[in-house]
């Protein structure tokens, strides 16, 4: 045994009995001592539940309130309770108040029952229902069940009511009148039950509204305090954005969705948790703003496509970076708020957008004219602004692109078929207005590679085109080569036109053909000349510059001896045309225009057909299945500046055989 168990048993000291406190008599009268009419007037201002609680204070009040003389007070109390319906027949006013307002099972008096069962005129818990309700399978075809009250859902009566009704029917020889009376009583009770159920729904709705008002008041108080912490933008974002779950999550937060008023102590306890929640909301708001800006840009892209279809002369050459930088378009994209934009928003500012396009056209024309005149961009020109467009359209106003044309810096040190450092011949492709506005090299830059990855811009869905970043027109890539102007003037003069007035359109319409005698002389060294090549006026200039003939071409006599104008009608009968090569017209796909899939240089007709087929295989939208299903101007359109008909570039001649000459 332990030491504690070995200790002697000591009885606790007996408790002293408490003396009953005697309450001194009060001066004046108590509530039970008031006159009966005054007491009833006071009770008429209370609710039925208050009268029940008041009747349980002492016997005097119970005796007064449970008497028939207090019926007027109970009726007034029912009217105060949102016009509670009258009690059922056989139920007193106190019992009716007990049934409606006291949420206790009336059989075990221990369990809480939220809703009364007006069909049975009582509150019953599930446990007591198993003991006091008739089993459901007994009452299915029982005629007594149609005479007595049943529960709403399980259709079960009370055992006491069922047994009493059954016993009464067994005692009667002719229960017809009894059955009729019971049916009438049940129908009247059912009608009154519907009134009581409507009142219950009204009370529940009113209570729910009170709780919702309390939660709303607490929510508004929390929002005011969050605004003082700098989360005003996030709260505005929650209010303005439709289908936004952030506000629902904040209102449903366990620290916010409460009915207790917000105090300084409560706010101090919940501030850190709500600040963490709002920081995550700020991250979502910033991400939404990025997506919203991108969606507005996408709408601007589709609006630009529509303008290019409706007004091709004014907008076909306008590239996306220029369009997004127009002040009216930029104002719409950067406008405050969290609403998307539609076509009509841009259409409302169509006139300012057209003015921006016209101003941009003048600016680009001035910059191109500065390149042609050999001056810096933006410097004053020697021609007036009205003559700039005429100046650009001249056949002698050609330029080269320093990115796709490869020419030596010093022409005096090279000769025919000279090779550059990479082992390929020099190349030259003269560009003329308006092709200079849509040249692919000047519309995009190669994406820079950084440690094995590609540097993608932030607005990749708008700006990135394949492996190139879409940019504004880079006029700095255009250059006036030292011999280009002189060669163009010589070619135009040899074609019989005035170099100061001949335009590109006139030269293309005349379509003169030229032959390079230097190439013919070079071919003679290897044997008899069996083939000849005739060049168009564009290609003969590129041919001369590509072959880097040197400064000898600066001599008019030398040029006249080595480049001759050839007419098809004057060709000797010993020669026949083997083939004629035309410059392929390039097209843009309307479904891909100004998008990430757009090819800046456009597609040839064969490439366009392959593009349609690949787009269908990739399940891209808005693409026809093949070229036969496509329609020009609806599914595809020519690139800006492309000719109406394919331009002839070269004509290849071959010498006839003796048999061909005889025939």
mmCIF file of N, CA and C in Angstrom, residues 330-381:
data_model
loop_
_atom_site.group_PDB
_atom_site.id
_atom_site.type_symbol
_atom_site.label_atom_id
_atom_site.label_comp_id
_atom_site.label_asym_id
_atom_site.label_seq_id
_atom_site.Cartn_x
_atom_site.Cartn_y
_atom_site.Cartn_z
ATOM 1 N N UNK A 330 -5.013 54.225 -78.429
ATOM 2 C CA UNK A 330 -4.297 54.030 -77.161
ATOM 3 C C UNK A 330 -5.151 54.469 -75.977
ATOM 4 N N UNK A 331 -5.949 55.532 -76.169
ATOM 5 C CA UNK A 331 -6.823 55.990 -75.085
ATOM 6 C C UNK A 331 -7.887 54.944 -74.764
ATOM 7 N N UNK A 332 -8.384 54.253 -75.787
ATOM 8 C CA UNK A 332 -9.389 53.214 -75.545
ATOM 9 C C UNK A 332 -8.757 52.010 -74.852
ATOM 10 N N UNK A 333 -7.554 51.644 -75.272
ATOM 11 C CA UNK A 333 -6.887 50.480 -74.667
ATOM 12 C C UNK A 333 -6.510 50.762 -73.216
ATOM 13 N N UNK A 334 -6.075 51.997 -72.921
ATOM 14 C CA UNK A 334 -5.600 52.342 -71.581
ATOM 15 C C UNK A 334 -6.675 52.986 -70.717
ATOM 16 N N UNK A 335 -7.931 52.964 -71.156
ATOM 17 C CA UNK A 335 -8.969 53.625 -70.362
ATOM 18 C C UNK A 335 -9.127 52.931 -69.013
ATOM 19 N N UNK A 336 -9.541 53.695 -68.037
ATOM 20 C CA UNK A 336 -9.737 53.155 -66.694
ATOM 21 C C UNK A 336 -10.998 52.298 -66.659
ATOM 22 N N UNK A 337 -11.105 51.507 -65.623
ATOM 23 C CA UNK A 337 -12.246 50.606 -65.498
ATOM 24 C C UNK A 337 -11.861 49.198 -65.910
ATOM 25 N N UNK A 338 -12.791 48.310 -65.695
ATOM 26 C CA UNK A 338 -12.536 46.896 -65.928
ATOM 27 C C UNK A 338 -13.516 46.296 -66.930
ATOM 28 N N UNK A 339 -14.036 47.142 -67.825
ATOM 29 C CA UNK A 339 -14.963 46.664 -68.839
ATOM 30 C C UNK A 339 -14.228 46.440 -70.149
ATOM 31 N N UNK A 340 -14.646 45.427 -70.883
ATOM 32 C CA UNK A 340 -14.090 45.202 -72.198
ATOM 33 C C UNK A 340 -14.622 46.216 -73.202
ATOM 34 N N UNK A 341 -14.065 46.205 -74.395
ATOM 35 C CA UNK A 341 -14.485 47.127 -75.441
ATOM 36 C C UNK A 341 -14.911 46.317 -76.665
ATOM 37 N N UNK A 342 -15.805 46.893 -77.452
ATOM 38 C CA UNK A 342 -16.303 46.269 -78.663
ATOM 39 C C UNK A 342 -15.971 47.146 -79.864
ATOM 40 N N UNK A 343 -16.388 46.682 -81.028
ATOM 41 C CA UNK A 343 -16.105 47.423 -82.251
ATOM 42 C C UNK A 343 -16.688 48.830 -82.213
ATOM 43 N N UNK A 344 -17.900 48.971 -81.675
ATOM 44 C CA UNK A 344 -18.552 50.276 -81.734
ATOM 45 C C UNK A 344 -17.799 51.320 -80.928
ATOM 46 N N UNK A 345 -17.014 50.883 -79.923
ATOM 47 C CA UNK A 345 -16.220 51.846 -79.151
ATOM 48 C C UNK A 345 -15.146 52.464 -80.037
ATOM 49 N N UNK A 346 -14.482 51.633 -80.848
ATOM 50 C CA UNK A 346 -13.499 52.167 -81.786
ATOM 51 C C UNK A 346 -14.184 52.912 -82.925
ATOM 52 N N UNK A 347 -15.363 52.434 -83.349
ATOM 53 C CA UNK A 347 -16.059 53.090 -84.455
ATOM 54 C C UNK A 347 -16.492 54.504 -84.098
ATOM 55 N N UNK A 348 -16.739 54.761 -82.816
ATOM 56 C CA UNK A 348 -17.109 56.111 -82.410
ATOM 57 C C UNK A 348 -15.976 57.104 -82.635
ATOM 58 N N UNK A 349 -14.735 56.638 -82.611
ATOM 59 C CA UNK A 349 -13.575 57.498 -82.841
ATOM 60 C C UNK A 349 -12.975 57.255 -84.223
ATOM 61 N N UNK A 350 -13.811 56.877 -85.194
ATOM 62 C CA UNK A 350 -13.295 56.574 -86.530
ATOM 63 C C UNK A 350 -12.667 57.795 -87.189
ATOM 64 N N UNK A 351 -13.304 58.954 -87.059
ATOM 65 C CA UNK A 351 -12.760 60.163 -87.688
ATOM 66 C C UNK A 351 -11.374 60.512 -87.138
ATOM 67 N N UNK A 352 -11.160 60.535 -85.813
ATOM 68 C CA UNK A 352 -9.791 60.782 -85.322
ATOM 69 C C UNK A 352 -8.794 59.718 -85.754
ATOM 70 N N UNK A 353 -9.240 58.467 -85.852
ATOM 71 C CA UNK A 353 -8.332 57.401 -86.304
ATOM 72 C C UNK A 353 -7.947 57.619 -87.754
ATOM 73 N N UNK A 354 -8.904 58.018 -88.580
ATOM 74 C CA UNK A 354 -8.586 58.320 -89.976
ATOM 75 C C UNK A 354 -7.614 59.494 -90.078
ATOM 76 N N UNK A 355 -7.796 60.482 -89.219
ATOM 77 C CA UNK A 355 -6.874 61.618 -89.225
ATOM 78 C C UNK A 355 -5.465 61.183 -88.821
ATOM 79 N N UNK A 356 -5.367 60.274 -87.854
ATOM 80 C CA UNK A 356 -4.049 59.766 -87.449
ATOM 81 C C UNK A 356 -3.389 58.991 -88.586
ATOM 82 N N UNK A 357 -4.183 58.199 -89.316
ATOM 83 C CA UNK A 357 -3.629 57.452 -90.437
ATOM 84 C C UNK A 357 -3.129 58.395 -91.529
ATOM 85 N N UNK A 358 -3.888 59.457 -91.817
ATOM 86 C CA UNK A 358 -3.447 60.423 -92.826
ATOM 87 C C UNK A 358 -2.175 61.141 -92.385
ATOM 88 N N UNK A 359 -2.110 61.506 -91.108
ATOM 89 C CA UNK A 359 -0.905 62.169 -90.594
ATOM 90 C C UNK A 359 0.296 61.236 -90.644
ATOM 91 N N UNK A 360 0.071 59.957 -90.313
ATOM 92 C CA UNK A 360 1.162 58.990 -90.382
ATOM 93 C C UNK A 360 1.636 58.808 -91.819
ATOM 94 N N UNK A 361 0.711 58.809 -92.773
ATOM 95 C CA UNK A 361 1.093 58.669 -94.176
ATOM 96 C C UNK A 361 2.003 59.803 -94.612
ATOM 97 N N UNK A 362 1.670 61.011 -94.214
ATOM 98 C CA UNK A 362 2.515 62.165 -94.566
ATOM 99 C C UNK A 362 3.884 62.039 -93.918
ATOM 100 N N UNK A 363 3.914 61.603 -92.654
ATOM 101 C CA UNK A 363 5.196 61.475 -91.946
ATOM 102 C C UNK A 363 6.101 60.453 -92.614
ATOM 103 N N UNK A 364 5.539 59.300 -92.973
ATOM 104 C CA UNK A 364 6.349 58.269 -93.635
ATOM 105 C C UNK A 364 6.810 58.727 -95.009
ATOM 106 N N UNK A 365 5.948 59.446 -95.720
ATOM 107 C CA UNK A 365 6.357 59.948 -97.033
ATOM 108 C C UNK A 365 7.524 60.912 -96.912
ATOM 109 N N UNK A 366 7.490 61.768 -95.902
ATOM 110 C CA UNK A 366 8.588 62.718 -95.690
ATOM 111 C C UNK A 366 9.877 61.975 -95.365
ATOM 112 N N UNK A 367 9.786 60.939 -94.523
ATOM 113 C CA UNK A 367 10.988 60.195 -94.168
ATOM 114 C C UNK A 367 11.552 59.428 -95.365
ATOM 115 N N UNK A 368 10.680 58.842 -96.184
ATOM 116 C CA UNK A 368 11.158 58.146 -97.374
ATOM 117 C C UNK A 368 11.770 59.114 -98.377
ATOM 118 N N UNK A 369 11.162 60.277 -98.520
ATOM 119 C CA UNK A 369 11.729 61.279 -99.424
ATOM 120 C C UNK A 369 13.079 61.759 -98.926
ATOM 121 N N UNK A 370 13.253 61.803 -97.611
ATOM 122 C CA UNK A 370 14.553 62.200 -97.063
ATOM 123 C C UNK A 370 15.625 61.176 -97.421
ATOM 124 N N UNK A 371 15.255 59.892 -97.419
ATOM 125 C CA UNK A 371 16.215 58.857 -97.811
ATOM 126 C C UNK A 371 16.575 58.995 -99.289
ATOM 127 N N UNK A 372 15.581 59.255 -100.108
ATOM 128 C CA UNK A 372 15.825 59.360 -101.552
ATOM 129 C C UNK A 372 16.681 60.574 -101.867
ATOM 130 N N UNK A 373 16.446 61.673 -101.161
ATOM 131 C CA UNK A 373 17.214 62.889 -101.413
ATOM 132 C C UNK A 373 18.571 62.877 -100.739
ATOM 133 N N UNK A 374 18.844 61.788 -100.001
ATOM 134 C CA UNK A 374 20.149 61.696 -99.356
ATOM 135 C C UNK A 374 20.286 62.541 -98.126
ATOM 136 N N UNK A 375 19.164 62.936 -97.487
ATOM 137 C CA UNK A 375 19.202 63.751 -96.282
ATOM 138 C C UNK A 375 18.775 62.910 -95.098
ATOM 139 N N UNK A 376 19.028 63.441 -93.915
ATOM 140 C CA UNK A 376 18.649 62.744 -92.701
ATOM 141 C C UNK A 376 17.143 62.833 -92.511
ATOM 142 N N UNK A 377 16.599 61.795 -91.861
ATOM 143 C CA UNK A 377 15.159 61.771 -91.625
ATOM 144 C C UNK A 377 14.750 62.944 -90.756
ATOM 145 N N UNK A 378 13.720 63.653 -91.201
ATOM 146 C CA UNK A 378 13.219 64.775 -90.436
ATOM 147 C C UNK A 378 13.836 66.089 -90.838
ATOM 148 N N UNK A 379 14.880 66.120 -91.670
ATOM 149 C CA UNK A 379 15.481 67.379 -92.096
ATOM 150 C C UNK A 379 14.608 68.023 -93.146
ATOM 151 N N UNK A 380 14.672 69.329 -93.323
ATOM 152 C CA UNK A 380 13.849 69.994 -94.322
ATOM 153 C C UNK A 380 14.197 69.520 -95.714
ATOM 154 N N UNK A 381 13.169 69.324 -96.508
ATOM 155 C CA UNK A 381 13.350 68.811 -97.852
ATOM 156 C C UNK A 381 13.380 69.955 -98.854
#
